Amino acid sequence: MMIFQSVALRYTSSDAVAERAAALLREELLLRSAVCAEPADLTIEFVRTETDNADCYAIYVDGSHITLSAGGLRGYIFAYSHVLRKVECRRGALRLVEDPSGEYRPNKPIRGHQLGYRPKNNTYDAWSPEQFYRYFRDMMFFNSNVVELMPGGTDDGQRNELMSHSENEMMYVCSELADSLDMDVSVWYPNCEESTIEESAEMRGKILAKMKRLNYVFPPGGDPGDYPAEEFLQRAIAAEREIRKTHPNVEMWPSAQKPKRIPGWGDEFIRVMKTEPEEISGIITGPNRAFSLDDLRRFLPHKYPIRFYPDVTHNVRCEYPVHVLEDDWHYAFASTMGRESINPRPYEYAYMHTLAQRYIAGSVSYSEGCNDDLNKMIYGYLDFDPTTPVREILEDYARVFLIGADAEKAADGIAALEKNWYGDPAENPLIDATLAIWESLAAETPELMENWRFVSYLFRAKGDAVIRKRRIFEQKLCKSARKLMFAGKIDEAITVLETPEEPAYSALRAELFDLAAILYRTNGMQLDIKNFHASAPDRGAVLETIDRPITNRLFYRTQLEKIRALPENEQAAAARELIEHESVREDEFMFSVTEDTLKRFGGKPLDAYLNFRGDSEGYNNGELPTSLLGLYDHFFFHCMLGGFTPGQNYVLKLMCSDRRRNPMPETDLIITANGKEVYRGPYFGGRPDPEYDAKWLGRKYISQTFDLPADVFENGCLKLRFEENTYGVEFSEFRILRADS
């Protein structure tokens, strides 16, 4: 394709909308160093057409003349954004890498992202109105047409030191900025306050009346705002009537996200919706949903479209954990990168979009900051055109946002970051190759070190490399220390475990802080609490968690200090016992949610939830081994096992989350072995073992022991099932041991 040094923009002088679009494009071209001047070697012309859809546009390329055709400002923005996605900028010149000619129509009418200005997120609370405006335009590069905002009083946090405006002030400003781009505005407005239905509706009408533009209102059914389903929908209906007094075209879209402590909420929700209230335009579903997408579509009257609320921002303890179908993100990453780290996951989210797209009218994603920037652009554009290859979107993303970089190499680098998180980091050499890609791009285009997107990916690449290097190093120390402990050489084992990291590791680790400082300065990303004002370690503050234990090195060190305090004649036996506890006899069995993952049994049950505590200092501080950091949480668990000795009695030792700390109603735990019931009774009705709990569980869990008589085994095979139908079964580990051991 041709290379262009200068661009001329043309439009009918009477078309104010085209003039506005041309001004916006001129700003984008100047960011790419292209000069808008006469004479020009490329002309871009804006032509208004009649259309039934503001999101439609057409592009026609004829040599050095490009015509952009649309029915209004939004279509014009999508059109020139499409062209810029196919433009490579090198040394101030523009090169069109392919012919974008064609007519374009959205697959889904609703495509956007939630940008909540509140103290809890990891980026947005530090933004100015200008930064929100820039990000709105960035979203439109990938054809998003909705931004979702938040009013004040929707959270338990207060205005923090980063926020230049109150929540409502910023909401009003952002509504006006979105309107200036012809972008629709949604408001996430939960029922957090204590009020009557009438008071709630009146307050919402008053607060939202000041918005320049308001298209949708989204009250979640729960998380937060817990009301019985009928009252929840009554509140939505009353609010819609009140808000329509100032925004006559507003649409009310409540969500079927159920409160956790209201049984039967979903059934009641559907009962009311089957009366077909006219005040409700559609239904939203997302995390903590009352129904699967398929069930919601089956039960809900067809007149109501479904909007999806996908969580693209979190990695663990969420709707879409990393490797969602297996939920097997390695604990070394989960402990250090945590819940809201920089997380480009293009292929995984594209797959999740494939599963959802047949049911929905579009999506507005849940986001807590710019850690998920790439995921937003992937999900948003797939709602526009689900046939687009992910690789194409990655290259478009690089050309639009990483200006000057080799787009193909940058796309490789982003895809590689997703692959970095497969398996044990110590066994993934791709991590080193990924870092090499990003360091090479930094050397080729040093100006990108002021580009927050580029720096965020470089930070991730270096962070992954830090984790890999430390894990390899510590695994070697632990291996040597185990041999010494088994031999009773306590002091020598401690000396090995205290071996310092090499200078190269320390230098790489130090670079993370420098990159974090750039991210805070350029985009307000908050990667620690002290320096960058993060609200909590699990709110994207990776520098708070990056040094968390990822092997048993600290656990061994902590235990050996306790052993060294014992009488000298007991120390060797105690050290040997520590190592022996990590394994069982050949005809016994042990399973750790963290170490083994559910892949050991062929994958996780549908809707099973895996909690993880390794990024919490309260759990991962050397008091517990890594094997106890994960927690299975579901109404049932089952597995099939073999290799037991026929005629031998066994016991099941189950390490459970100690939910007695939180009052809970009486529940029944049912345990079956090869279909035979071996226990039915109170959840904590197994035989207690306080001495074991104090010694091996750090008082963080509680063990229970149940009998598995020889006659429940079938030729040494065991089909084991745990079931509890009110709160679910929560356990971190279980062991099947000989009864006489």
XYZ file of C-alpha atoms in Angstrom:
741
model
C 0.000 0.000 0.000
C 1.016 3.634 -0.455
C 2.914 5.682 2.123
C 1.491 9.111 3.009
C 3.378 12.077 4.432
C 0.440 14.482 4.721
C -3.337 14.306 4.885
C -6.156 16.621 3.836
C -9.585 16.347 5.466
C -12.685 17.330 3.473
C -16.371 17.641 4.318
C -19.386 19.677 3.260
C -19.104 23.098 4.875
C -22.673 22.946 6.136
C -22.164 19.579 7.894
C -21.259 20.519 11.479
C -21.141 16.884 12.524
C -18.604 16.055 9.817
C -16.615 19.107 10.828
C -16.532 17.819 14.414
C -15.442 14.354 13.226
C -12.703 15.887 11.090
C -11.429 17.859 14.084
C -11.253 14.687 16.147
C -9.432 12.837 13.364
C -7.004 15.728 12.979
C -6.066 15.349 16.666
C -5.471 11.632 16.184
C -3.321 12.234 13.121
C -1.197 14.778 14.971
C -0.542 12.148 17.664
C 0.876 10.057 14.842
C 2.995 12.939 13.535
C 1.067 13.125 10.283
C 0.593 16.680 9.035
C -2.831 17.842 7.927
C -1.843 20.176 5.155
C -2.323 21.221 1.542
C -1.192 19.918 -0.847
C -1.623 16.429 0.592
C -0.854 12.986 -0.729
C -3.887 11.492 1.060
C -7.386 12.937 1.209
C -10.019 11.730 3.665
C -13.544 12.898 2.931
C -16.571 12.709 5.249
C -19.920 12.109 3.534
C -23.252 12.029 5.402
C -25.721 9.280 4.502
C -29.142 8.202 5.685
C -29.028 5.153 7.961
C -31.251 3.323 10.425
C -28.350 2.683 12.779
C -25.991 5.288 14.228
C -23.240 2.662 14.504
C -23.131 1.790 10.801
C -20.466 3.200 8.519
C -18.792 2.612 5.182
C -15.247 3.089 3.924
C -14.246 3.467 0.275
C -10.593 3.644 -0.778
C -9.756 4.915 -4.251
C -6.022 5.347 -4.580
C -5.060 8.275 -2.379
C -8.675 9.202 -1.638
C -10.630 7.681 1.272
C -14.342 8.342 1.716
C -15.918 7.823 5.146
C -19.681 7.518 5.066
C -21.949 7.545 8.131
C -25.214 8.874 9.474
C -23.747 10.874 12.351
C -20.801 11.563 14.597
C -20.579 8.112 16.159
C -20.486 6.410 12.774
C -17.844 8.864 11.544
C -15.673 8.141 14.600
C -15.997 4.391 14.061
C -15.117 4.865 10.391
C -11.925 6.870 10.887
C -10.993 4.623 13.820
C -11.269 1.637 11.500
C -8.919 3.322 9.043
C -6.410 4.159 11.789
C -6.480 0.550 12.970
C -5.092 -0.320 9.540
C -2.516 2.465 9.488
C 1.072 1.883 10.491
C 3.011 4.926 11.646
C 6.770 4.871 11.115
C 9.027 7.915 11.264
C 6.081 10.282 10.863
C 4.720 8.646 7.725
C 1.490 6.686 7.484
C 1.227 3.380 5.636
C -2.107 1.743 4.993
C -1.394 -1.948 5.571
C -4.622 -3.206 3.964
C -7.640 -1.886 2.114
C -10.406 -1.327 4.713
C -13.095 -0.660 2.105
C -16.489 -2.045 2.995
C -19.833 -1.451 4.666
C -19.937 -2.184 8.397
C -22.892 -2.940 10.642
C -22.737 -4.016 14.326
C -23.613 -7.540 15.364
C -24.737 -6.355 18.829
C -26.412 -3.015 19.616
C -24.827 -2.645 23.085
C -21.018 -2.559 23.370
C -19.196 -0.882 26.194
C -17.358 -0.872 29.492
C -17.875 0.231 33.068
C -15.443 2.908 34.265
C -16.313 3.443 37.911
C -14.892 6.560 39.536
C -14.619 5.252 43.103
C -11.922 4.644 45.729
C -11.824 0.880 45.270
C -10.494 0.644 41.731
C -6.855 0.569 40.666
C -6.790 3.407 38.103
C -9.906 5.470 37.460
C -10.007 7.305 40.804
C -6.764 9.080 39.823
C -8.133 10.324 36.487
C -9.058 13.834 35.444
C -12.000 14.521 33.127
C -9.474 14.833 30.297
C -8.230 11.301 30.937
C -11.761 9.916 30.936
C -12.391 11.743 27.651
C -9.249 10.241 26.140
C -10.291 6.770 27.218
C -13.788 7.202 25.786
C -12.135 7.886 22.439
C -9.852 4.887 22.926
C -12.894 2.678 23.520
C -14.434 3.975 20.300
C -11.328 2.882 18.396
C -12.797 -0.593 18.840
C -16.399 0.454 18.196
C -17.712 0.650 21.757
C -20.820 2.812 21.981
C -21.579 2.783 25.744
C -19.726 3.950 28.816
C -21.078 2.991 32.237
C -20.598 5.422 35.120
C -21.271 5.348 38.863
C -22.944 7.891 41.162
C -21.872 8.594 44.722
C -23.123 6.575 47.656
C -22.861 3.230 45.832
C -19.874 1.935 47.784
C -18.577 1.632 51.320
C -15.518 3.727 50.523
C -15.135 7.453 50.868
C -13.555 9.935 48.495
C -9.820 9.335 48.643
C -6.755 11.542 48.213
C -6.556 10.800 44.467
C -10.043 11.959 43.536
C -10.186 15.488 42.164
C -13.996 15.490 42.049
C -16.829 13.918 43.979
C -18.323 10.824 42.356
C -21.433 12.692 41.229
C -19.456 15.646 39.881
C -17.318 13.336 37.772
C -20.377 11.406 36.616
C -21.987 14.614 35.370
C -18.807 15.751 33.612
C -18.263 12.341 32.008
C -21.862 12.204 30.829
C -21.331 15.486 29.013
C -18.018 14.334 27.547
C -19.563 11.096 26.308
C -22.420 13.038 24.769
C -19.915 15.198 22.876
C -18.740 11.980 21.184
C -22.291 10.695 20.598
C -21.576 7.880 23.051
C -24.397 6.344 25.063
C -24.276 6.524 28.869
C -25.308 3.869 31.362
C -25.299 4.228 35.147
C -24.644 1.359 37.566
C -26.828 2.254 40.530
C -27.203 -0.367 43.292
C -29.719 -0.264 46.144
C -27.195 0.376 48.912
C -29.150 2.890 50.972
C -31.874 2.196 53.506
C -35.031 3.782 52.140
C -38.593 3.166 51.111
C -39.322 2.401 47.473
C -40.660 5.927 46.990
C -37.683 7.590 48.683
C -35.273 5.510 46.616
C -36.959 6.449 43.336
C -37.131 10.138 44.245
C -33.433 10.240 45.159
C -32.414 8.549 41.905
C -34.553 10.864 39.854
C -33.025 13.904 41.546
C -29.388 12.757 41.223
C -29.661 11.551 37.628
C -31.652 14.567 36.449
C -28.400 16.564 36.203
C -26.856 14.227 33.632
C -26.473 15.625 30.127
C -27.051 12.174 28.652
C -28.525 9.029 30.179
C -29.555 6.014 28.115
C -29.535 3.097 30.566
C -29.840 2.516 34.311
C -28.456 -0.722 35.756
C -29.426 -1.670 39.327
C -27.730 -4.964 40.308
C -29.876 -7.582 42.009
C -27.049 -8.179 44.482
C -23.351 -7.483 45.045
C -24.295 -5.001 46.432
C -27.889 -4.140 47.306
C -29.702 -7.155 48.722
C -33.486 -7.081 48.484
C -36.020 -9.844 47.852
C -36.570 -10.162 44.116
C -40.087 -8.717 44.070
C -39.103 -5.620 46.022
C -35.929 -5.236 43.972
C -37.964 -5.114 40.765
C -40.523 -2.784 42.367
C -37.661 -0.412 43.144
C -36.426 -0.625 39.556
C -39.889 0.116 38.194
C -40.438 3.060 40.551
C -37.003 4.480 39.716
C -37.661 4.204 35.979
C -40.876 6.203 36.296
C -39.126 8.925 38.264
C -36.033 9.140 36.042
C -38.180 9.379 32.899
C -39.442 12.765 34.088
C -36.105 14.284 33.041
C -34.778 11.566 30.695
C -37.879 10.414 28.784
C -36.009 7.834 26.691
C -34.081 6.169 29.493
C -34.148 2.363 29.666
C -34.216 0.372 32.906
C -32.064 -2.804 32.867
C -31.996 -4.566 36.269
C -29.675 -7.533 36.699
C -30.398 -11.104 37.730
C -27.417 -11.144 40.110
C -28.777 -12.838 43.195
C -28.103 -11.928 46.829
C -26.234 -14.832 48.393
C -28.438 -15.086 51.466
C -31.924 -15.035 49.923
C -32.945 -18.600 48.926
C -35.310 -18.818 45.970
C -34.446 -15.303 44.782
C -34.113 -16.381 41.146
C -37.486 -18.135 41.037
C -39.197 -15.046 42.458
C -37.353 -12.832 39.944
C -38.679 -14.861 37.015
C -42.204 -14.954 38.482
C -42.351 -11.158 38.532
C -40.737 -10.790 35.109
C -43.370 -13.087 33.615
C -45.920 -10.364 34.390
C -43.964 -8.385 31.754
C -43.619 -4.977 33.455
C -43.434 -2.347 30.737
C -41.015 -0.172 32.706
C -38.233 -2.727 32.246
C -36.441 -2.743 28.886
C -34.051 -5.652 29.356
C -32.197 -7.803 31.863
C -28.499 -7.929 32.729
C -26.578 -10.950 33.964
C -23.058 -11.173 35.334
C -21.084 -12.372 38.363
C -23.056 -14.102 41.149
C -25.792 -14.761 38.631
C -29.069 -16.433 39.554
C -29.101 -18.397 36.280
C -26.781 -19.550 33.566
C -27.204 -17.607 30.337
C -29.033 -20.524 28.784
C -31.482 -20.871 31.688
C -32.081 -17.124 31.904
C -32.941 -16.978 28.213
C -35.240 -20.004 28.558
C -37.108 -18.647 31.606
C -37.260 -14.922 30.754
C -40.044 -13.658 28.448
C -38.565 -13.263 24.978
C -39.499 -9.577 24.749
C -36.672 -8.781 27.162
C -33.173 -8.799 25.644
C -30.210 -9.814 27.823
C -27.158 -7.645 28.323
C -24.004 -9.363 29.517
C -21.820 -7.968 32.315
C -18.586 -9.963 31.874
C -15.829 -9.576 34.441
C -12.734 -8.886 32.307
C -10.681 -7.429 35.144
C -10.093 -10.193 37.724
C -7.879 -13.274 37.761
C -8.936 -15.223 40.879
C -12.015 -15.287 43.152
C -14.176 -14.204 40.250
C -16.516 -15.258 37.453
C -13.758 -15.840 34.892
C -10.577 -16.883 36.717
C -7.457 -17.439 34.641
C -7.984 -20.654 32.644
C -11.637 -20.495 33.583
C -12.581 -23.989 32.453
C -9.841 -25.646 34.528
C -9.278 -22.876 37.087
C -5.670 -24.073 37.345
C -3.710 -20.800 37.372
C -0.496 -21.745 39.125
C -0.323 -20.655 42.741
C 3.049 -18.969 42.159
C 1.333 -16.486 39.831
C -1.879 -16.264 41.857
C 0.102 -15.447 45.011
C 2.193 -12.727 43.399
C 0.243 -11.251 40.495
C -3.014 -11.511 42.419
C -6.561 -10.592 41.580
C -6.225 -7.413 39.493
C -2.793 -7.499 37.889
C -2.125 -6.449 34.293
C -3.844 -9.327 32.548
C -4.133 -9.423 28.753
C -6.102 -12.624 28.081
C -7.241 -12.165 24.458
C -7.831 -15.752 23.406
C -9.532 -16.816 26.601
C -11.975 -13.909 26.555
C -12.631 -14.471 22.860
C -13.611 -18.028 23.725
C -15.883 -16.874 26.566
C -17.485 -14.412 24.146
C -18.190 -17.286 21.769
C -20.109 -19.093 24.514
C -22.225 -16.021 25.298
C -22.910 -14.343 21.973
C -25.940 -16.386 20.891
C -27.890 -15.258 23.957
C -27.109 -11.573 24.335
C -27.838 -8.139 22.904
C -24.303 -7.070 23.762
C -22.043 -6.459 26.710
C -20.858 -3.766 29.068
C -17.872 -5.209 30.874
C -17.045 -4.999 34.557
C -13.680 -3.307 35.059
C -11.729 -1.925 38.011
C -8.979 -0.160 36.093
C -6.645 -0.296 33.128
C -5.064 -3.592 34.092
C -7.635 -5.129 31.702
C -7.292 -2.620 28.866
C -6.624 -5.211 26.162
C -9.499 -7.400 27.337
C -11.926 -4.497 26.991
C -10.920 -3.843 23.406
C -11.149 -7.532 22.502
C -14.582 -8.036 24.057
C -15.962 -4.745 22.761
C -14.938 -5.337 19.168
C -16.136 -8.941 19.147
C -19.570 -7.587 20.080
C -19.332 -5.486 16.912
C -17.923 -8.218 14.670
C -17.527 -11.681 16.241
C -15.973 -13.064 13.034
C -12.804 -10.996 13.418
C -9.719 -13.118 14.226
C -8.167 -12.300 17.579
C -4.779 -11.924 15.933
C -6.166 -9.153 13.717
C -7.517 -7.273 16.740
C -4.138 -7.569 18.478
C -2.314 -6.066 15.504
C -4.951 -3.321 15.220
C -4.503 -2.598 18.935
C -0.754 -2.278 18.491
C -1.064 0.067 15.512
C -3.598 2.286 17.287
C -2.076 2.441 20.769
C 1.604 1.440 20.517
C 2.382 3.986 17.840
C 5.700 3.369 16.109
C 6.126 -0.192 17.335
C 6.304 -3.193 15.027
C 2.645 -4.246 15.198
C 3.286 -7.903 14.451
C 5.970 -8.171 17.115
C 3.802 -6.314 19.639
C 0.885 -8.651 18.888
C 3.224 -11.592 19.470
C 4.274 -10.019 22.767
C 0.702 -9.530 23.990
C -0.300 -13.075 23.031
C 2.843 -14.383 24.737
C 1.889 -12.667 27.996
C -1.278 -14.744 28.032
C 0.753 -17.913 27.391
C 3.169 -16.987 30.202
C 0.490 -17.910 32.707
C 0.188 -21.538 31.616
C 1.611 -24.080 34.011
C 4.370 -23.755 36.572
C 6.470 -20.651 35.815
C 9.622 -22.638 36.585
C 8.732 -24.965 33.715
C 7.705 -22.306 31.188
C 10.691 -21.040 29.147
C 8.332 -18.849 27.108
C 8.481 -16.337 29.970
C 12.079 -15.483 29.097
C 11.256 -15.248 25.390
C 8.305 -12.957 26.148
C 10.513 -10.582 28.102
C 12.971 -10.558 25.210
C 10.178 -9.417 22.851
C 9.206 -6.493 25.074
C 12.785 -5.474 25.792
C 13.488 -5.558 22.062
C 10.482 -3.317 21.379
C 11.669 -0.919 24.095
C 15.107 -0.709 22.451
C 13.605 -0.156 18.990
C 11.065 2.483 20.094
C 12.352 4.142 23.288
C 9.671 6.832 23.069
C 7.155 4.155 24.117
C 8.575 4.279 27.632
C 6.155 7.189 28.124
C 3.249 5.144 26.742
C 1.363 3.617 29.674
C 0.053 0.687 27.685
C 3.505 -0.301 26.520
C 4.987 0.132 29.988
C 2.215 -1.973 31.521
C 3.087 -4.910 29.256
C 6.793 -4.466 29.905
C 6.000 -4.468 33.637
C 4.053 -7.721 33.270
C 6.819 -9.340 31.245
C 9.420 -8.400 33.839
C 7.124 -9.409 36.692
C 6.596 -12.850 35.191
C 10.361 -13.206 34.769
C 10.924 -12.227 38.413
C 8.496 -14.945 39.525
C 10.086 -17.564 37.279
C 13.635 -16.762 38.397
C 12.720 -16.775 42.079
C 10.768 -20.001 41.864
C 13.589 -21.857 40.090
C 16.075 -20.540 42.640
C 13.917 -21.392 45.665
C 13.010 -24.845 44.389
C 16.700 -25.721 44.350
C 17.125 -24.406 47.886
C 14.097 -26.360 49.105
C 15.354 -29.563 47.501
C 18.717 -29.237 49.249
C 17.090 -28.249 52.538
C 14.753 -31.243 52.490
C 17.702 -33.630 52.261
C 19.374 -31.891 55.186
C 16.173 -31.891 57.250
C 15.649 -35.579 56.631
C 19.189 -36.148 57.850
C 18.470 -34.072 60.964
C 20.907 -31.273 60.009
C 18.802 -28.338 61.181
C 21.374 -25.529 61.146
C 22.705 -26.507 57.729
C 19.172 -26.558 56.302
C 18.508 -23.070 57.682
C 21.753 -21.793 56.164
C 20.748 -23.140 52.751
C 17.284 -21.578 52.968
C 18.825 -18.201 53.838
C 20.945 -18.115 50.668
C 20.439 -14.646 49.124
C 19.205 -14.142 45.565
C 21.711 -13.304 42.863
C 22.336 -9.621 41.960
C 20.733 -10.070 38.530
C 17.479 -11.078 40.173
C 17.591 -8.138 42.585
C 18.222 -5.723 39.700
C 15.273 -7.083 37.707
C 13.041 -6.891 40.772
C 14.061 -3.258 41.339
C 13.078 -2.332 37.778
C 9.459 -3.116 38.596
C 9.243 -0.142 40.924
C 10.617 2.210 38.261
C 8.034 1.001 35.759
C 5.290 1.302 38.381
C 6.289 4.932 38.920
C 5.879 5.597 35.181
C 2.454 3.931 35.167
C 1.296 6.023 38.104
C 2.574 9.253 36.561
C 1.191 8.613 33.072
C -2.105 6.880 33.849
C -2.742 6.814 37.588
C -2.219 3.058 37.938
C -1.708 2.174 41.582
C 0.736 -0.697 42.031
C 1.475 -0.238 45.722
C -0.128 1.395 48.732
C 2.581 3.661 50.150
C 3.889 5.287 46.981
C 1.002 5.008 44.534
C -2.046 5.084 46.843
C -3.596 1.707 46.067
C -6.601 1.001 48.268
C -5.588 -2.600 49.093
C -3.128 -5.289 47.979
C -5.804 -7.133 45.969
C -6.740 -3.970 44.071
C -4.000 -4.281 41.485
C -1.186 -3.455 43.924
C 1.202 -6.067 42.546
C 4.206 -4.569 44.315
C 2.483 -5.496 47.584
C 2.220 -9.165 46.596
C 5.087 -9.824 44.161
C 7.339 -11.081 46.995
C 4.778 -13.422 48.555
C 6.039 -17.002 49.114
C 5.804 -19.178 45.982
C 7.531 -22.264 47.411
C 7.821 -23.766 50.885
C 11.087 -21.929 51.511
C 9.652 -19.564 54.139
C 7.427 -22.288 55.591
C 10.452 -24.541 56.105
C 12.391 -21.652 57.608
C 9.550 -20.872 60.040
C 9.112 -24.504 61.056
C 12.843 -25.059 61.506
C 13.037 -22.153 63.934
C 10.330 -23.853 66.006
C 12.186 -27.168 65.773
C 15.443 -25.549 66.842
C 13.696 -24.426 70.033
C 12.966 -28.049 70.955
C 15.282 -30.128 73.129
C 18.266 -31.156 71.031
C 17.428 -34.863 71.196
C 13.996 -34.197 69.601
C 15.058 -31.936 66.741
C 16.125 -34.528 64.176
C 12.900 -36.520 64.510
C 10.800 -33.338 64.228
C 12.627 -32.251 61.071
C 12.199 -35.690 59.523
C 8.499 -35.663 60.404
C 8.107 -32.306 58.623
C 9.370 -33.837 55.391
C 7.491 -37.113 55.787
C 4.224 -35.206 56.235
C 4.482 -34.051 52.617
C 3.789 -37.541 51.290
C 1.758 -40.661 52.118
C 2.253 -44.400 51.677
C 1.855 -45.946 48.243
C -1.616 -47.326 49.040
C -2.774 -44.045 50.613
C -3.826 -40.845 48.865
C -3.538 -37.095 49.375
C -4.967 -34.246 47.330
C -4.235 -30.508 47.545
C -6.506 -28.055 45.725
C -3.522 -25.763 45.206
C -0.715 -28.142 44.350
C -2.668 -30.722 42.355
C -5.502 -28.650 40.819
C -8.726 -30.257 39.693
C -7.089 -31.398 36.463
C -6.043 -34.404 38.503
C -9.670 -35.516 38.307
C -10.327 -34.407 34.741
C -11.377 -30.812 35.432
C -13.636 -28.889 37.767
C -17.407 -29.387 38.152
C -19.646 -26.855 36.460
C -19.886 -23.651 38.519
C -17.377 -24.855 41.135
C -15.620 -21.944 42.792
C -11.983 -22.028 43.799
C -11.008 -19.549 46.460
C -7.343 -18.657 46.847
C -5.551 -17.187 49.834
C -1.964 -17.093 48.651
C -2.064 -13.369 47.890
C -3.152 -12.695 51.484
C -0.432 -11.941 54.005
C -2.666 -13.401 56.701
C -2.380 -16.842 55.117
C 0.775 -16.803 53.005
C 3.335 -15.659 55.564
C 5.311 -18.822 56.233
C 2.793 -20.252 58.673
C 1.241 -22.580 56.072
C 2.694 -24.704 53.276
C 1.708 -23.832 49.719
C -0.510 -26.932 49.646
C -3.060 -25.207 51.906
C -3.431 -21.905 50.047
C -6.325 -22.940 47.794
C -9.906 -23.673 48.798
C -12.524 -25.663 46.906
C -16.052 -24.280 47.355
C -19.048 -25.954 45.751
C -22.183 -27.862 46.685
C -20.533 -31.157 45.811
C -17.164 -32.694 45.052
C -16.484 -36.113 43.604
C -13.500 -38.088 42.357
C -12.558 -41.630 41.397
C -9.449 -43.180 42.916
C -7.632 -46.496 42.826
C -4.643 -48.261 44.337
C -5.978 -48.993 47.818
C -5.289 -52.307 49.560
C -8.304 -54.666 49.576
C -9.476 -55.594 53.075
C -7.790 -52.559 54.615
C -9.753 -50.029 56.704
C -8.990 -46.388 55.913
C -9.902 -42.970 57.244
C -10.655 -39.768 55.361
C -9.013 -36.655 56.804
C -10.648 -33.525 55.371
C -9.061 -30.083 55.890
C -11.964 -27.598 55.881
C -12.373 -23.864 56.073
C -13.372 -23.140 59.656
C -16.730 -21.510 59.016
C -17.619 -21.703 62.702
C -16.046 -18.252 62.951
C -19.087 -17.002 61.038
C -22.427 -18.191 62.467
C -24.226 -20.508 60.046
C -27.457 -22.513 60.297
C -27.295 -26.237 60.888
C -26.368 -27.989 57.651
C -25.875 -31.586 56.608
C -22.626 -32.867 55.159
C -23.055 -36.112 53.214
C -20.093 -38.309 52.322
C -20.534 -41.361 50.123
C -17.985 -43.977 49.080
C -18.847 -46.058 46.023
C -22.448 -45.007 46.536
C -22.541 -46.072 50.191
C -23.234 -43.357 52.725
C -20.381 -43.240 55.258
C -21.398 -39.990 56.956
C -24.466 -37.746 57.177
C -24.659 -35.102 59.847
C -23.546 -31.631 60.915
C -20.966 -30.013 58.708
C -18.363 -30.136 61.488
C -19.490 -33.492 62.849
C -16.377 -35.494 61.929
C -13.859 -36.506 64.567
C -11.828 -33.434 65.576
C -8.048 -33.463 65.897
C -6.959 -30.238 67.642
C -3.360 -31.388 67.961
C -3.115 -32.012 64.208
C -4.784 -28.683 63.443
C -2.374 -26.743 65.633
C 0.656 -28.514 64.227
C -0.101 -28.709 60.505
C -2.943 -26.289 59.720
C -1.684 -23.209 61.516
C -5.132 -22.793 63.086
C -6.285 -21.478 59.689
C -8.317 -24.600 58.923
C -10.005 -27.372 60.873
C -9.554 -31.074 60.155
C -12.251 -33.705 60.379
C -11.769 -37.460 60.275
C -14.294 -39.955 58.891
C -14.133 -43.755 58.692
C -13.831 -45.539 55.333
C -14.344 -49.224 56.189
C -12.791 -51.879 53.986
C -16.178 -52.986 52.679
C -16.831 -49.682 50.874
C -13.874 -50.232 48.532
C -14.255 -52.199 45.305
C -11.045 -54.035 44.353
C -9.032 -51.137 45.728
C -11.123 -48.509 43.926
C -13.082 -45.671 45.488
C -15.639 -43.252 44.078
C -15.728 -40.505 46.688
C -18.355 -37.760 46.952
C -18.846 -34.855 49.382
C -22.135 -32.948 49.309
C -23.651 -30.027 51.228
C -26.556 -28.219 49.598
C -26.871 -24.983 51.582
C -23.440 -23.361 51.744
C -21.363 -25.911 49.878
C -18.276 -27.932 50.718
C -15.115 -25.947 51.452
C -11.808 -27.747 51.778
C -8.159 -27.174 51.001
C -6.835 -30.721 51.186
C -7.868 -34.255 51.992
C -5.971 -37.435 52.817
C -7.072 -41.064 52.743
C -4.887 -42.905 55.240
C -4.696 -46.392 56.635
C -6.787 -46.568 59.786
C -3.888 -48.167 61.641
C -1.286 -45.606 60.553
